[in-house]
Amino acid sequence: MTHLTPRAGARAPASLALLFSLVLTACGGGGDNAVQSNSPAPAPVASSPTAPTPEPGPSASSPSPAAPSPSAGSPSPAPSPSAGTPSPSPTPTPSPSPSPVETPAPPPPPASGAALVTTGNPFADAALYTDPDYGKKVAQSLTRVTAGSADATLVKAAAAFPTAVWLDRLAAIDGAKASGGAMGLADHLDAAVAQQKAASGTGALMPLAITIVVYDLPDRDCAAYASNGELSSANNGLATYKTQYIDRIAEIVARPAYAGLRIVAVVEPDSYPNMITNLSVPACANVNQKQVYVQGIQYALAKLSATKNVYLYLDIAHSGWLGWDDNRQKAVQGFKALVQGATPSGRLDIIRGFASNTANYTPLDEPFFNGDDPIVDPSKTTGFYEWNRGVDELTFIDKLRTEFTAAGFPSTLSFIVDTSRNGWGGPARPTGAAPDVDDMRIDRRAHRGNWCNVKDTGIGERPRANPDASRSYLDAYVFIKPPGDSDGTSDSTANTPNAEGKRFDMKCGSTIVDSLPNAPHAGQWFHDQFLMLLRNAHPVLK
């Protein structure tokens, strides 16, 4: 998937406001395969005046510039985990093999009497599913650290992390458990039911939330290479997506055996923001013209929302991508059209809300500054923020919530934030304010658009419901991207897509100062990165 931020001085050949307007028109109408809506498409959003664009920022002449355009030359995907057997880091360190990590017990049960199915926050009062396949990957890392060491303690703690289950290709739906491979969707739901029963003991059955990621659009990640996927719109990919992917997922989650689970679905990470901010890229222009992403997402929303215990969060990228005021406001109109087009009545309440920061590294909070002029002005102390006042994820979702509800979304609209890799702990973490923002920002990347296996990062806030009493619309912190799953290979010779459509992306290579070396393909287990994330966790992992 692609997380984009503007490169210094980069601009698209056309106004981003115009690009958003074109996409809004596409969202309201469909081709023959579209989920039809009786509601009219929203009017195109008018473009704000465009300011000049000196180096290094996209618009340094005014603190409120026209929407800067992400550069297609510096895509920032965060590819999905692979459901296949995890592969070790290319340079393992032999060590004695201790006993494998036992399958972790479910998290402590919620308060007795909580309803199994809710119309509110699906994470509230619920146990969180722990993926046995993730536990196996963690167990693999335990064999590669010294028994009784500090690293061994950290690895054992990680075995209890609740992580999302990625359905990133057709084969992931069935899995290959019978032959010793990865679990399929029904296997995971069966395991969730078993964990729910174990958490409940002899008392009344208690709620359990399991998170799945719907991620297999045709022509996926149109502006990147690390995880393009298996389906092509040129080869009937949209029809395959609907009938062999979404329909199958919808049938499984609707089975009576799973009616007591709270099934959270994160829908198509970054696909829509990827497209609308990269229309200068031919592949993205093509999926926009054919309405591939729009029709696919609308179909998924319509089908999955029909099951009452499925809770939909549509991915909304992150603050380093849509944080600029103009970008964000136009995105709100685009997402409104997208959601309205999923049903004939144009309902906006078919989604629970939005997921931000999926598989990215943007901090929840920059503790020593806000996004005011001296911080974001690239002519001052840094070019890192390029007039983007959305310096962190909490600022981003606060503004989005206000703007979405003002646009007509219901007051119940909520957010989840992926905190699996945005802790930024360790010795390099700043401890106080400084005259130069580069000396006090906890996001230590050289460029905010660097996304691939980023160095010096750490586990963030642990998954939990209602984490912030001041933000009732923040449903949960979650680990959507399982810590330890690679973002993409650093092997610059891997230019032919593998069976899962994954290949080398330049943002994962040795020319990017922030990227770790010796990285395997996207989704494969990256032991070195896993240990780094645990050691640099913030709050500290114990």
XYZ file of C-alpha atoms in Angstrom, residues 49-313:
265
model
C -5.829 29.720 -5.251
C -2.516 28.095 -5.990
C 0.537 29.658 -4.410
C 4.029 29.527 -5.903
C 6.175 26.583 -4.890
C 9.748 27.454 -3.965
C 12.232 24.899 -2.666
C 12.049 22.950 -0.465
C 8.377 23.039 0.505
C 5.336 22.624 -1.689
C 4.035 26.113 -0.960
C 6.155 28.314 1.261
C 4.629 31.632 0.258
C 1.698 31.237 2.626
C 1.004 29.237 5.759
C -2.231 28.036 4.125
C -1.201 26.948 0.645
C -3.063 25.140 -2.042
C -3.002 21.405 -1.553
C 0.510 20.119 -2.238
C 0.689 17.071 -4.424
C 2.519 13.942 -3.293
C 5.301 12.989 -5.607
C 4.786 9.822 -7.575
C 8.530 9.429 -7.563
C 8.637 8.816 -3.834
C 5.785 6.448 -3.028
C 5.495 5.130 0.470
C 3.672 1.822 0.532
C 3.374 -0.382 3.561
C 2.630 -3.773 2.080
C 0.530 -6.396 3.718
C 1.697 -9.324 5.743
C 2.011 -12.573 3.886
C -0.150 -15.486 4.901
C 2.551 -17.875 3.808
C 5.247 -19.446 5.910
C 7.447 -16.693 7.359
C 10.977 -16.508 6.073
C 13.885 -15.571 8.306
C 16.136 -12.583 7.941
C 18.947 -13.242 5.466
C 21.642 -13.094 8.161
C 20.501 -15.200 11.121
C 22.565 -15.577 14.234
C 22.638 -19.213 15.373
C 21.703 -19.858 18.957
C 20.371 -22.783 20.991
C 16.718 -23.490 20.281
C 14.568 -23.069 23.393
C 11.081 -24.436 23.620
C 8.613 -22.713 21.285
C 6.398 -19.958 22.632
C 3.140 -21.418 23.825
C -0.055 -20.131 22.255
C -0.858 -17.057 24.365
C -3.983 -16.952 26.447
C -6.567 -14.394 25.373
C -6.437 -10.973 27.021
C -8.298 -10.572 30.337
C -12.055 -10.930 29.836
C -14.282 -7.864 29.762
C -16.813 -6.966 32.385
C -19.543 -9.553 32.864
C -22.806 -8.865 31.117
C -21.420 -6.925 28.114
C -23.488 -7.437 24.966
C -21.884 -9.706 22.371
C -22.964 -7.439 19.522
C -23.043 -3.679 19.911
C -24.097 -0.683 17.870
C -21.230 1.273 19.411
C -17.491 0.768 19.811
C -16.763 -2.882 18.883
C -13.571 -2.910 20.968
C -15.215 -1.699 24.184
C -15.492 -4.352 26.913
C -14.170 -6.965 24.487
C -11.265 -9.356 24.570
C -8.968 -8.942 21.548
C -8.084 -11.839 19.253
C -4.514 -13.139 19.294
C -3.499 -14.703 15.983
C -1.908 -18.178 16.364
C -0.040 -17.690 13.078
C 1.551 -14.536 14.465
C 2.500 -16.504 17.560
C 4.391 -18.960 15.338
C 6.401 -16.142 13.789
C 7.258 -14.821 17.232
C 8.283 -18.332 18.286
C 10.655 -18.429 15.335
C 12.368 -15.301 16.634
C 12.613 -16.765 20.126
C 14.863 -19.516 18.748
C 17.239 -16.841 17.475
C 17.883 -14.964 20.707
C 19.797 -16.086 23.776
C 17.653 -17.919 26.295
C 17.091 -15.834 29.426
C 18.303 -12.612 27.766
C 16.546 -9.246 27.746
C 15.611 -9.862 24.109
C 14.047 -13.201 25.050
C 11.860 -11.423 27.617
C 10.726 -8.914 25.004
C 9.974 -11.615 22.439
C 7.881 -13.578 24.913
C 5.888 -10.455 25.730
C 5.205 -9.906 22.024
C 3.548 -13.317 21.746
C 0.470 -11.832 23.425
C 0.040 -8.954 20.957
C -3.413 -8.871 19.347
C -2.819 -8.286 15.626
C -5.002 -8.025 12.545
C -5.496 -10.861 10.049
C -4.667 -9.760 6.492
C -6.667 -11.197 3.601
C -4.288 -9.924 0.944
C -5.075 -12.422 -1.833
C -7.716 -14.950 -2.809
C -5.791 -17.883 -1.346
C -5.685 -16.210 2.074
C -9.439 -16.783 2.436
C -9.020 -20.557 2.537
C -5.460 -20.666 3.821
C -3.480 -23.892 3.921
C -3.813 -25.030 7.510
C -4.548 -28.646 6.573
C -1.148 -28.920 4.902
C 0.739 -27.110 7.643
C 0.438 -23.621 6.160
C -1.329 -20.468 7.218
C -4.833 -20.336 8.630
C -7.761 -19.223 6.477
C -10.536 -16.829 7.450
C -12.837 -19.518 8.848
C -9.890 -20.983 10.787
C -9.267 -17.607 12.392
C -12.934 -17.119 13.238
C -13.079 -20.614 14.731
C -10.017 -19.781 16.820
C -11.657 -16.520 17.886
C -14.744 -18.403 19.060
C -12.501 -20.756 21.039
C -10.649 -17.823 22.630
C -13.980 -16.194 23.441
C -15.159 -19.312 25.241
C -11.868 -19.618 27.107
C -12.073 -15.987 28.230
C -15.630 -16.489 29.438
C -14.927 -19.553 31.553
C -18.081 -21.001 33.052
C -19.906 -17.673 33.015
C -21.902 -15.939 30.337
C -20.226 -15.618 26.955
C -18.260 -12.366 26.732
C -17.489 -10.172 23.713
C -14.394 -10.725 21.586
C -13.219 -8.499 18.722
C -11.222 -9.853 15.804
C -9.777 -7.500 13.174
C -9.440 -8.485 9.522
C -7.932 -6.435 6.702
C -9.681 -6.497 3.323
C -6.872 -5.866 0.857
C -7.001 -7.278 -2.675
C -8.304 -4.605 -5.055
C -7.401 -5.024 -8.716
C -4.345 -2.961 -9.710
C -3.610 -2.497 -6.014
C -1.045 0.084 -4.894
C -1.139 1.865 -8.227
C 1.778 4.190 -7.400
C 4.101 1.626 -5.848
C 5.756 -1.731 -6.473
C 6.326 -3.547 -3.177
C 2.815 -5.040 -2.979
C 0.882 -4.591 -6.221
C -1.261 -7.683 -5.683
C -2.608 -10.442 -7.865
C -5.662 -9.005 -9.650
C -5.633 -6.912 -12.809
C -8.571 -4.899 -14.100
C -7.419 -5.740 -17.608
C -8.017 -9.420 -16.872
C -11.506 -9.233 -15.386
C -10.029 -8.418 -11.983
C -12.974 -6.364 -10.729
C -15.457 -9.173 -11.351
C -13.074 -11.617 -9.663
C -12.692 -9.255 -6.718
C -16.439 -9.102 -6.252
C -17.401 -12.737 -6.763
C -14.353 -14.670 -5.592
C -13.075 -12.334 -2.891
C -15.697 -10.038 -1.329
C -18.621 -12.427 -1.791
C -16.667 -15.242 -0.171
C -15.582 -13.101 2.778
C -19.152 -11.853 3.217
C -20.522 -15.403 3.231
C -18.029 -16.609 5.832
C -18.426 -13.738 8.301
C -22.235 -14.087 8.069
C -22.246 -17.726 9.202
C -24.336 -18.296 12.345
C -21.336 -19.846 14.130
C -19.667 -16.408 14.193
C -22.692 -14.281 15.065
C -21.390 -13.748 18.610
C -18.067 -12.271 17.477
C -17.381 -8.615 16.807
C -15.694 -8.723 13.404
C -13.832 -5.505 12.609
C -12.911 -5.006 8.945
C -10.327 -2.449 7.837
C -11.213 -1.864 4.194
C -8.554 -1.546 1.488
C -5.686 0.319 3.147
C -4.655 3.484 1.311
C -6.087 2.517 -2.047
C -8.394 5.488 -2.452
C -5.947 8.145 -1.149
C -3.264 6.481 -3.269
C -5.325 6.946 -6.400
C -6.618 10.459 -5.888
C -3.211 11.879 -5.009
C -1.338 10.165 -7.839
C -3.430 10.709 -10.945
C -0.277 11.747 -12.794
C 0.862 8.123 -12.487
C -0.573 6.190 -15.460
C -1.632 3.183 -13.381
C -3.529 5.418 -10.946
C -5.108 7.431 -13.756
C -6.232 4.149 -15.291
C -7.961 2.815 -12.161
C -9.606 6.191 -11.672
C -10.863 6.330 -15.246
C -12.209 2.770 -14.994
C -13.565 3.394 -11.466
C -11.863 0.183 -10.328
C -11.138 1.297 -6.774
C -14.417 3.174 -6.376
C -16.580 0.285 -7.559
C -14.552 -2.292 -5.644
C -14.691 -0.415 -2.350
C -18.357 0.448 -2.719
C -19.170 -3.185 -3.411
C -17.192 -4.284 -0.347
C -18.950 -1.756 1.887
C -22.390 -2.763 0.627
C -21.807 -6.505 1.051
C -20.018 -6.476 4.395
C -22.284 -3.912 6.051
C -25.214 -6.315 5.616
C -23.944 -8.405 8.562
C -24.771 -6.688 11.846
C -21.722 -7.899 13.766
C -19.275 -6.612 11.135
C -17.850 -3.149 11.869
C -16.301 -1.293 8.939
C -13.405 1.162 9.151
